[in-house]
PDB file of C-alpha atoms in Angstrom:
ATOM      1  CA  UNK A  73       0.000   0.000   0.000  1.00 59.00           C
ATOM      2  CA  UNK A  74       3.073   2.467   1.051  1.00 58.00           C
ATOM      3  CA  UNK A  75       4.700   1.429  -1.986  1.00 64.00           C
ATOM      4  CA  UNK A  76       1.353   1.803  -4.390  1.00 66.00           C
ATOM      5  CA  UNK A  77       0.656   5.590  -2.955  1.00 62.00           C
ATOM      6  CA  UNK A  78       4.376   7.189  -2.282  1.00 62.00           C
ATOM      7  CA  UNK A  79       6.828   5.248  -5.240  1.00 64.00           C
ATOM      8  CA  UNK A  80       9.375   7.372  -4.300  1.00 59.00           C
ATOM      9  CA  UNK A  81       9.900   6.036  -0.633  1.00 59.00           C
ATOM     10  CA  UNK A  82      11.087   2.298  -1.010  1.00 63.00           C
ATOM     11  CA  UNK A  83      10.806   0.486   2.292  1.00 62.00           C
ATOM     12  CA  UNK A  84      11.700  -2.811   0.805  1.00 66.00           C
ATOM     13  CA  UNK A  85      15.204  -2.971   2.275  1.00 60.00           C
ATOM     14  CA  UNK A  86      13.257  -2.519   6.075  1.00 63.00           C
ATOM     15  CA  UNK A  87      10.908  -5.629   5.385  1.00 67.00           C
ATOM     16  CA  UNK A  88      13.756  -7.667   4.199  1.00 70.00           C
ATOM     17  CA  UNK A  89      15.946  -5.940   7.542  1.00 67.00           C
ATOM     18  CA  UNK A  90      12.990  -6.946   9.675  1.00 69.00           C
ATOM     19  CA  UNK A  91      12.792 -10.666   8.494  1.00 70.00           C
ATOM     20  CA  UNK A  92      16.527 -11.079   9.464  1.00 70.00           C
ATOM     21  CA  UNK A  93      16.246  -8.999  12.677  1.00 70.00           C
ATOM     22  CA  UNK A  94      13.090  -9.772  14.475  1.00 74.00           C
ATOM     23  CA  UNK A  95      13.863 -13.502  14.665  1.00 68.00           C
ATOM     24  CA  UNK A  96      17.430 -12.805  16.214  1.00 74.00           C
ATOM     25  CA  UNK A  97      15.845 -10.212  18.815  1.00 76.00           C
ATOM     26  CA  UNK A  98      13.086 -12.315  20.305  1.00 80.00           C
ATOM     27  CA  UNK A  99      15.729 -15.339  20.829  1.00 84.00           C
ATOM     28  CA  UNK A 100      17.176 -14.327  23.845  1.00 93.00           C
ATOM     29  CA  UNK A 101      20.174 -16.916  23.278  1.00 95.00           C
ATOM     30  CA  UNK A 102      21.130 -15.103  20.688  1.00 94.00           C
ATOM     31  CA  UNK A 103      21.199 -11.959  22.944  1.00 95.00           C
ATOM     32  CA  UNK A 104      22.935 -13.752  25.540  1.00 96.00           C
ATOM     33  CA  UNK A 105      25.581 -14.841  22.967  1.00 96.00           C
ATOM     34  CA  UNK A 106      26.511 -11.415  21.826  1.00 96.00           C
ATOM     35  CA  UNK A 107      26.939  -9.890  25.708  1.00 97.00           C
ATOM     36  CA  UNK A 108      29.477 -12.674  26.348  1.00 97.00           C
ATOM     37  CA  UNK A 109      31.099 -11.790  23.293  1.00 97.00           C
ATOM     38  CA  UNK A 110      31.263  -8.123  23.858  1.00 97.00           C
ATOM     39  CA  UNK A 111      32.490  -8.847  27.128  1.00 97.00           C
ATOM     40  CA  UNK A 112      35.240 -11.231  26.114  1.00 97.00           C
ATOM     41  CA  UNK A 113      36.721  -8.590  23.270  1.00 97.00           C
ATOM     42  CA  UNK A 114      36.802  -5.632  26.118  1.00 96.00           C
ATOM     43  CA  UNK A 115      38.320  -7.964  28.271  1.00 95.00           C
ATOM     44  CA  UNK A 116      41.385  -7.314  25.770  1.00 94.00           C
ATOM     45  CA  UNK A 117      40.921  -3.684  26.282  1.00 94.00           C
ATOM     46  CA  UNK A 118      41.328  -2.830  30.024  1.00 91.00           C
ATOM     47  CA  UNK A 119      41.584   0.691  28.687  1.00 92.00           C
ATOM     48  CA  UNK A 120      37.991   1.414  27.727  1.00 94.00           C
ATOM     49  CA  UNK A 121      36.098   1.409  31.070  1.00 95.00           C
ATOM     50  CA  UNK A 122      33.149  -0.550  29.448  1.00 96.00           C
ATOM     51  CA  UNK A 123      30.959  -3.131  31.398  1.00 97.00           C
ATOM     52  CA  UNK A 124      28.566  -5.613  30.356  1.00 98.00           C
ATOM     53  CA  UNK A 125      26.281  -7.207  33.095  1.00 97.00           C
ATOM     54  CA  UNK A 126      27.008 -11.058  32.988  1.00 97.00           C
ATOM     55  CA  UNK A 127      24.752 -13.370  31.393  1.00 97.00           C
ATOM     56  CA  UNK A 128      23.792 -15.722  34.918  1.00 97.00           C
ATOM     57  CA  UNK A 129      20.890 -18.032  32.526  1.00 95.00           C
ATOM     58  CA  UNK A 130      19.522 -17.782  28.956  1.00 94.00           C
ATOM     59  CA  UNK A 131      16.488 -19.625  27.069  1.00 95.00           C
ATOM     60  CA  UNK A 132      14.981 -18.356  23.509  1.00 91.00           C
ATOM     61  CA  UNK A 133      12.590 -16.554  25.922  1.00 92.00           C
ATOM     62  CA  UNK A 134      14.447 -16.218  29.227  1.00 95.00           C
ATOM     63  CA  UNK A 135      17.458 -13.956  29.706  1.00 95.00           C
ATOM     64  CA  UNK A 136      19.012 -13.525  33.327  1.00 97.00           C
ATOM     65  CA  UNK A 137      21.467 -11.359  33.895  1.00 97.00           C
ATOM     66  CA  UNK A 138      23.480  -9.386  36.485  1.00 97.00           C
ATOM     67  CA  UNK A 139      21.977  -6.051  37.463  1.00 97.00           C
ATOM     68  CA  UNK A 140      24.642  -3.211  36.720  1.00 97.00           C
ATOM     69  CA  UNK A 141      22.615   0.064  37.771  1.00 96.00           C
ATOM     70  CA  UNK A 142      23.851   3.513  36.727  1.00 97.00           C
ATOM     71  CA  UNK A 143      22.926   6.589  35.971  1.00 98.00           C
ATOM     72  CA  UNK A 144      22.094   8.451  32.419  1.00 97.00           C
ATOM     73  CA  UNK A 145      25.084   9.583  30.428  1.00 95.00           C
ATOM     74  CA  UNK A 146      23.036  12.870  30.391  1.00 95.00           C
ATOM     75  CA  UNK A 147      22.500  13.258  34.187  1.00 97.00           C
ATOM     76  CA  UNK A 148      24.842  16.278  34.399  1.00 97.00           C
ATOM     77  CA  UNK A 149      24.333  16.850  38.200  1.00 97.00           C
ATOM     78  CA  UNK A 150      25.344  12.911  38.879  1.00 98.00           C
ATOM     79  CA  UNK A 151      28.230  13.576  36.635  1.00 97.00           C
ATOM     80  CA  UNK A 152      29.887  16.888  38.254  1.00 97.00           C
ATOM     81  CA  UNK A 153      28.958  16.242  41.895  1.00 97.00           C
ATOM     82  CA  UNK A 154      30.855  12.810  41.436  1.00 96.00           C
ATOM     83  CA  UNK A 155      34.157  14.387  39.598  1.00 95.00           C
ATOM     84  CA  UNK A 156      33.458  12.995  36.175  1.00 96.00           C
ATOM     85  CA  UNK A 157      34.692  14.755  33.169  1.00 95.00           C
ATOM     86  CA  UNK A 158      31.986  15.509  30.967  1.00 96.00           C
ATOM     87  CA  UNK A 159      34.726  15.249  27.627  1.00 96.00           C
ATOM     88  CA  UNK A 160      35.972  12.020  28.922  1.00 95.00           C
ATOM     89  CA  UNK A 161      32.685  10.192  28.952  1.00 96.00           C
ATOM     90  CA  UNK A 162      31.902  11.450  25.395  1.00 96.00           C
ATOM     91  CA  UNK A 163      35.730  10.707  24.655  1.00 96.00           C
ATOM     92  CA  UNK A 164      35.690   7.164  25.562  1.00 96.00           C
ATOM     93  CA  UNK A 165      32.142   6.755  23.946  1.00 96.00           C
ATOM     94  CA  UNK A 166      33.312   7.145  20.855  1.00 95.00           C
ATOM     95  CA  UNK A 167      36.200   5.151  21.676  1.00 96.00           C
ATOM     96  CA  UNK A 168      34.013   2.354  22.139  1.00 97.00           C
ATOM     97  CA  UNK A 169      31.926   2.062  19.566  1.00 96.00           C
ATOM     98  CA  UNK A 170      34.821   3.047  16.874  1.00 96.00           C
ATOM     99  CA  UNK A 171      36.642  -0.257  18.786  1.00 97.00           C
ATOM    100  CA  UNK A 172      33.207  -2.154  17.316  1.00 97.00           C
ATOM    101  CA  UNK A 173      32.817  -0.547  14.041  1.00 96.00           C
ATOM    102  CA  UNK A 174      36.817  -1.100  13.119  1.00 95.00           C
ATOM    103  CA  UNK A 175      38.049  -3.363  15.682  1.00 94.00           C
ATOM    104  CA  UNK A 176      39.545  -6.575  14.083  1.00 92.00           C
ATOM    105  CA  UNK A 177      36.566  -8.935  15.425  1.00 92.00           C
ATOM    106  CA  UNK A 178      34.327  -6.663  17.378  1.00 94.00           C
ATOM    107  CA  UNK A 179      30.689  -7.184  17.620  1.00 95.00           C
ATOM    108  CA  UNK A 180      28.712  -4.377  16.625  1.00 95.00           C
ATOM    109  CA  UNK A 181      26.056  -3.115  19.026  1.00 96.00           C
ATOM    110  CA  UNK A 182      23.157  -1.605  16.785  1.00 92.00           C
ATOM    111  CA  UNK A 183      21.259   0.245  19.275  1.00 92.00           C
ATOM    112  CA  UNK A 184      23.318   2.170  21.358  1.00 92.00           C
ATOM    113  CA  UNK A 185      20.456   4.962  22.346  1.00 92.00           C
ATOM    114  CA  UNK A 186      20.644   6.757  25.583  1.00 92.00           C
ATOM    115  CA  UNK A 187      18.254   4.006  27.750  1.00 94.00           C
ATOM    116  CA  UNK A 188      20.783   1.484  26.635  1.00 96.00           C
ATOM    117  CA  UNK A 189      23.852   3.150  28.412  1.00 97.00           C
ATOM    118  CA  UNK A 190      24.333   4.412  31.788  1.00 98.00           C
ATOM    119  CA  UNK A 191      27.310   5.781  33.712  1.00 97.00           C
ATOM    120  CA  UNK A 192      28.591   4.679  37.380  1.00 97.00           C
ATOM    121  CA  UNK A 193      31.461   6.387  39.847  1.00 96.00           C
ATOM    122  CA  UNK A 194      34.071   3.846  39.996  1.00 94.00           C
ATOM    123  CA  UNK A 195      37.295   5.157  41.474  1.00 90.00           C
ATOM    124  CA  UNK A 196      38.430   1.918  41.611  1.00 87.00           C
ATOM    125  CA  UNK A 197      39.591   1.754  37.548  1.00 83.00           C
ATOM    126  CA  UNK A 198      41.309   5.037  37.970  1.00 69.00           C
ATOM    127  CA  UNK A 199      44.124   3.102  39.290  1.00 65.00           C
ATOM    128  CA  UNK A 200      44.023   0.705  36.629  1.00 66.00           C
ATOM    129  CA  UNK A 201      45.175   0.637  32.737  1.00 59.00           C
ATOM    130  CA  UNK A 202      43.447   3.810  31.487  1.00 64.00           C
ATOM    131  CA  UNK A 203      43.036   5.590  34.919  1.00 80.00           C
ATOM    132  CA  UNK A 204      39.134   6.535  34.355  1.00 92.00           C
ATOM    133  CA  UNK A 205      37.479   6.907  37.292  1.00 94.00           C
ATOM    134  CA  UNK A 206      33.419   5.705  36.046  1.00 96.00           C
ATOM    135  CA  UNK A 207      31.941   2.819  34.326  1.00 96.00           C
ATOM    136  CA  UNK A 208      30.004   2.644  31.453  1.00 97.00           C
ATOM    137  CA  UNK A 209      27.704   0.127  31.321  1.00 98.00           C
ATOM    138  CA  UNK A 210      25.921  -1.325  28.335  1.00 98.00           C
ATOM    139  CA  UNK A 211      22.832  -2.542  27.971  1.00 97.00           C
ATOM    140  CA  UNK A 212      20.256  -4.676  25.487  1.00 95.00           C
ATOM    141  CA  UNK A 213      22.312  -6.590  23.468  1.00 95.00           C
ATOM    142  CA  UNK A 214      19.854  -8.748  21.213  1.00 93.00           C
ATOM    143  CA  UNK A 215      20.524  -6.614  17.753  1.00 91.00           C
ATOM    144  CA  UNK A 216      24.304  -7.097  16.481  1.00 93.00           C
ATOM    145  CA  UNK A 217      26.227  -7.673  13.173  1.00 91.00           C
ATOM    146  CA  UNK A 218      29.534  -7.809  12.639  1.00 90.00           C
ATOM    147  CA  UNK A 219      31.594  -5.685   9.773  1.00 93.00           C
ATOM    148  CA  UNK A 220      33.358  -7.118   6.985  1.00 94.00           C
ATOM    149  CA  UNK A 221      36.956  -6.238   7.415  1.00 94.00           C
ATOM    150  CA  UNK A 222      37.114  -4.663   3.880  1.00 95.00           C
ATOM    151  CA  UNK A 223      34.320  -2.911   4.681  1.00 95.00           C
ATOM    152  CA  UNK A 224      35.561  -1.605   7.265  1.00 96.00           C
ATOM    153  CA  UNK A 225      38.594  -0.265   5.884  1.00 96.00           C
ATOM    154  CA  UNK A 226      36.552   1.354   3.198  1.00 96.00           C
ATOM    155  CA  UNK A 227      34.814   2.728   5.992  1.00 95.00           C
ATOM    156  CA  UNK A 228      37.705   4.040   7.279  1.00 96.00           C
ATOM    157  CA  UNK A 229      39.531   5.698   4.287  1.00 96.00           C
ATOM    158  CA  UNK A 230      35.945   7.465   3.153  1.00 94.00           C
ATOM    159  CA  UNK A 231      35.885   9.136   6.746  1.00 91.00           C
ATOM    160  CA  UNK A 232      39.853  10.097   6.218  1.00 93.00           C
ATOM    161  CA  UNK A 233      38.928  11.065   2.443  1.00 90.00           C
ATOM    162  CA  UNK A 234      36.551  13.723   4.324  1.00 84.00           C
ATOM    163  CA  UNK A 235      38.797  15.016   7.114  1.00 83.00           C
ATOM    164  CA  UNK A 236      42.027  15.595   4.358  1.00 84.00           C
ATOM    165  CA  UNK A 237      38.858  17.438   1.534  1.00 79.00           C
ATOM    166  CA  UNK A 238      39.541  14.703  -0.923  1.00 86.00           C
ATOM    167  CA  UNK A 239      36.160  14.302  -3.055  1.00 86.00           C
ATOM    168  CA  UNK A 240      37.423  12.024  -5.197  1.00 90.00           C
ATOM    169  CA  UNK A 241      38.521   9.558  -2.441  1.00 93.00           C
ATOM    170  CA  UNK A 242      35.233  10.147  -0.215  1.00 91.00           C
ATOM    171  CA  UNK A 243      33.406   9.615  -4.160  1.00 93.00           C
ATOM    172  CA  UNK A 244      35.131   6.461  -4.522  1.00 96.00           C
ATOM    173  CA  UNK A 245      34.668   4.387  -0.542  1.00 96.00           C
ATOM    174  CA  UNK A 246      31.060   5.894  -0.475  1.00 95.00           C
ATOM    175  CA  UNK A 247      30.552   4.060  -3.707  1.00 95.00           C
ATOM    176  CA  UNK A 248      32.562   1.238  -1.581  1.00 95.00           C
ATOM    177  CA  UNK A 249      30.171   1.261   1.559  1.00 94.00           C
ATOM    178  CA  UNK A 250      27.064   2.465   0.289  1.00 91.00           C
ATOM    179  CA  UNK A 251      26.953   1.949  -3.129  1.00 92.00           C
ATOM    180  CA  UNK A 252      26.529   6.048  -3.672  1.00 93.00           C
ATOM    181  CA  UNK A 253      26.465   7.002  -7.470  1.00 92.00           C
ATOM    182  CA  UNK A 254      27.991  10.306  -9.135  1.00 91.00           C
ATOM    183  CA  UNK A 255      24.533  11.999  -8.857  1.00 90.00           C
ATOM    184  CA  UNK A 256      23.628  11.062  -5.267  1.00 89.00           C
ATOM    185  CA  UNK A 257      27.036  11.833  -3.676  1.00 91.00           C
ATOM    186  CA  UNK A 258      26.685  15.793  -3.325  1.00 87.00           C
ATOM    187  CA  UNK A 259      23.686  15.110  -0.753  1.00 86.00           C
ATOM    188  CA  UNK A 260      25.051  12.077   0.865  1.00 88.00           C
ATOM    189  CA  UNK A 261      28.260  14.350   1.376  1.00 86.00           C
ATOM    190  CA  UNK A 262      26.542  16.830   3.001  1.00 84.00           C
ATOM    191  CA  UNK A 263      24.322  14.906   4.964  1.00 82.00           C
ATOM    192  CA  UNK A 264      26.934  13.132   6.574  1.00 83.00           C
ATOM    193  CA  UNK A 265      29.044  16.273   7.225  1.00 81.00           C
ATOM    194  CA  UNK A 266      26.540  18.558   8.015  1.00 78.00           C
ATOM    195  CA  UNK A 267      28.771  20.615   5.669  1.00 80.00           C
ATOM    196  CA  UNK A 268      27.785  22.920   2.323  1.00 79.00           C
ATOM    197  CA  UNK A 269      28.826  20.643  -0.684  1.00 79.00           C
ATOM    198  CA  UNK A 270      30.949  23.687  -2.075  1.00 76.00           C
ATOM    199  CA  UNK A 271      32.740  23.967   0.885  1.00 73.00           C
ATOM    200  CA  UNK A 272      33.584  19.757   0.668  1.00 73.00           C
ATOM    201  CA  UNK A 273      34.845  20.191  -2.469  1.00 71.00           C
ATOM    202  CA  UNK A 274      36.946  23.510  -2.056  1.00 66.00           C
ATOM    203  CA  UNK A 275      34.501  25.429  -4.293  1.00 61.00           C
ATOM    204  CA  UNK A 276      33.298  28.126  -1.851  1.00 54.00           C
ATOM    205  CA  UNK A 277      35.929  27.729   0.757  1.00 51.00           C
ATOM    206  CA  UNK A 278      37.395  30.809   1.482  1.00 50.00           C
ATOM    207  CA  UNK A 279      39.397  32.261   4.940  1.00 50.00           C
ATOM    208  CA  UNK A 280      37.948  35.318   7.103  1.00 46.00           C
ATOM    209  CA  UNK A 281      39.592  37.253   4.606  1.00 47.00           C
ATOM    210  CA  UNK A 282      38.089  35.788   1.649  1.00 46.00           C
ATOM    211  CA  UNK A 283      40.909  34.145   0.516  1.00 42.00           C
ATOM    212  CA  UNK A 284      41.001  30.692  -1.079  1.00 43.00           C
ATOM    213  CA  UNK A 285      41.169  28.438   1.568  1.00 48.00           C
ATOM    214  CA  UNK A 286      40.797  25.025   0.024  1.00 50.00           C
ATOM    215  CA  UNK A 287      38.525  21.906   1.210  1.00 52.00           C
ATOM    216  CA  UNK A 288      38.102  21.120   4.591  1.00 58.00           C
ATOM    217  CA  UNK A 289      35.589  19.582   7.009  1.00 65.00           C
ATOM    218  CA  UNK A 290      37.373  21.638  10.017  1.00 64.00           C
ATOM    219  CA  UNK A 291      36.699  24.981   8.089  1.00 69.00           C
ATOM    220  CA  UNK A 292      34.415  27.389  10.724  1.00 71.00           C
ATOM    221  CA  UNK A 293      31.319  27.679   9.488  1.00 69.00           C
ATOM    222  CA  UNK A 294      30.430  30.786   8.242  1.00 74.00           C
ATOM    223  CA  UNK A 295      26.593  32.502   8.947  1.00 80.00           C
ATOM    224  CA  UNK A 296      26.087  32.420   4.959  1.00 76.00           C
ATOM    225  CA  UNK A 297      26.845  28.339   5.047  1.00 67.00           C
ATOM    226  CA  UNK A 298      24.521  27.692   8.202  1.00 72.00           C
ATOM    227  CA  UNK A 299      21.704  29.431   6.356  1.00 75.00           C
ATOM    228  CA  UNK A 300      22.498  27.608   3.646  1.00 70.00           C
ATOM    229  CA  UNK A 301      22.496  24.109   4.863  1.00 65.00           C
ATOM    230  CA  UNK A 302      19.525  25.293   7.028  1.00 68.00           C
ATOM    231  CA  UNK A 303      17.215  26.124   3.979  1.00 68.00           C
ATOM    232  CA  UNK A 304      18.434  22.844   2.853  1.00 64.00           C
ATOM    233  CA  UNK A 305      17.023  20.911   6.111  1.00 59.00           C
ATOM    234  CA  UNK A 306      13.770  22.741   5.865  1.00 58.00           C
ATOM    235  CA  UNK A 307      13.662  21.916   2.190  1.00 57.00           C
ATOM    236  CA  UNK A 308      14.028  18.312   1.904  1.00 53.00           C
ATOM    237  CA  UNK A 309      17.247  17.479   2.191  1.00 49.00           C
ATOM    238  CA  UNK A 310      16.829  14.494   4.973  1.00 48.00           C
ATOM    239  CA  UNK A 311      13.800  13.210   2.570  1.00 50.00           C
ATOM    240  CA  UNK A 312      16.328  13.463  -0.264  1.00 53.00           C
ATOM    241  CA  UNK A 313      18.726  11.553   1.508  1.00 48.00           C
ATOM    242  CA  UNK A 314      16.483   8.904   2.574  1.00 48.00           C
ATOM    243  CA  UNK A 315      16.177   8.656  -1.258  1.00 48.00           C
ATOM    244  CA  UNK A 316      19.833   7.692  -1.762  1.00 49.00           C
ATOM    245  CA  UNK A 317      20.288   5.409   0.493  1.00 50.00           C
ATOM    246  CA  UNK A 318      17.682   3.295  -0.459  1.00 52.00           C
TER     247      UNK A 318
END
């Protein structure tokens, strides 16, 4: 019916994601299977201060496991009145889940939203590897996949291509990872940047004083480009996007 009355929006590839997905979630074995493994490649890691709860008994429709209570990454108050850095937490987020999107072997976690994380005080690790001095602690692990290594190297070099303003690199891993064609890669540039294509690709870059400045993704934005890419939000560009990736 979606398909007969909007063309244009393809949801075939989430029908086909759902038959492959649903099963695995609902099988709490399989959940139970991908905490232990998460745990056993962070055990290798002492320096990321992540923690899953351990998995005490699992049945397709019967997961146990340890209760590891925190607090929300967001709770600011628990966060300063206990001494931990705001930066750091976001720092070694992103440390962990680059470890599972290019770590040689890592389970990827697919649903890392804020009710599946909390934070802890533990000054304990600070005199570990790392010297940290929280947990975080992940939860809900029933949706995971796991990267091809070439695709995560292509992965890897578009995000590079980006950060050194090489278009024709980030043209040719997009076209690697997402299988993004000449015509579609302007948007899918500059919806994964957040940046004004002409700016990507050095054609309206200029300094403060105007002068050429070349392509770069760590350019400051100017008040011309956030209007820009602002009346390109309010536009369509998101809808556009969700066009290209299907």
């Amino acid at each position: 019916m979606l398909k007969r009355f909007f063309p244009e929006y393809d949801l075939e590839w989430l029908s086909s994601e759902m038959d492959v997905s649903l099963p695995k979630e609902l099988d709490f074995t399989e959940e139970a299977e991908n905490a232990r493994r998460t745990q056993q490649h962070f055990a290798r890691l002492p320096e990321h201060p992540l923690v899953v709860p351990d998995v005490l008994w699992a049945k397709q429709r019967i997961l146990v496991m340890a209760r590891e209570s925190g607090h929300r990454l967001d709770d600011l108050e628990y966060l300063d009145a206990n001494g931990i850095d705001r930066d750091e937490v976001s720092a070694c987020l992103a440390r962990v889940f680059n470890e599972m999107i290019f770590g040689a072997g890592a389970p990827l976690h697919c649903d890392p939203h804020g009710g599946n994380l909390a934070i802890r005080k533990n000054d304990a690790r600070g005199r570990r590897v790392g010297g940290h001095n929280f947990d975080i602690i992940l939860y809900d692990h029933g949706l995971y996949r796991e990267i091809p290594r070439d695709l995560q190297r292509s992965y890897a070099k578009m995000w590079l291509a980006v950060i050194d303003g090489d278009m024709d690199r980030m043209r040719r891993y997009a076209k690697e990872v997402a299988h993004i064609t000449d015509e579609q890669f302007p948007i899918f540039a500059s919806a994964i940047t957040g940046r004004d294509f002409g700016i990507l690709s050095g054609k309206n870059a200029s300094d403060q004083d105007g002068k050429d400045a070349g392509a770069s993704i760590l350019q400051t934005r100017t008040a011309d480009e956030k209007k820009e890419m602002g009346d390109a939000l309010s536009e369509g560009l998101l809808a556009d996007l969700a066009l290209v990736v299907d």
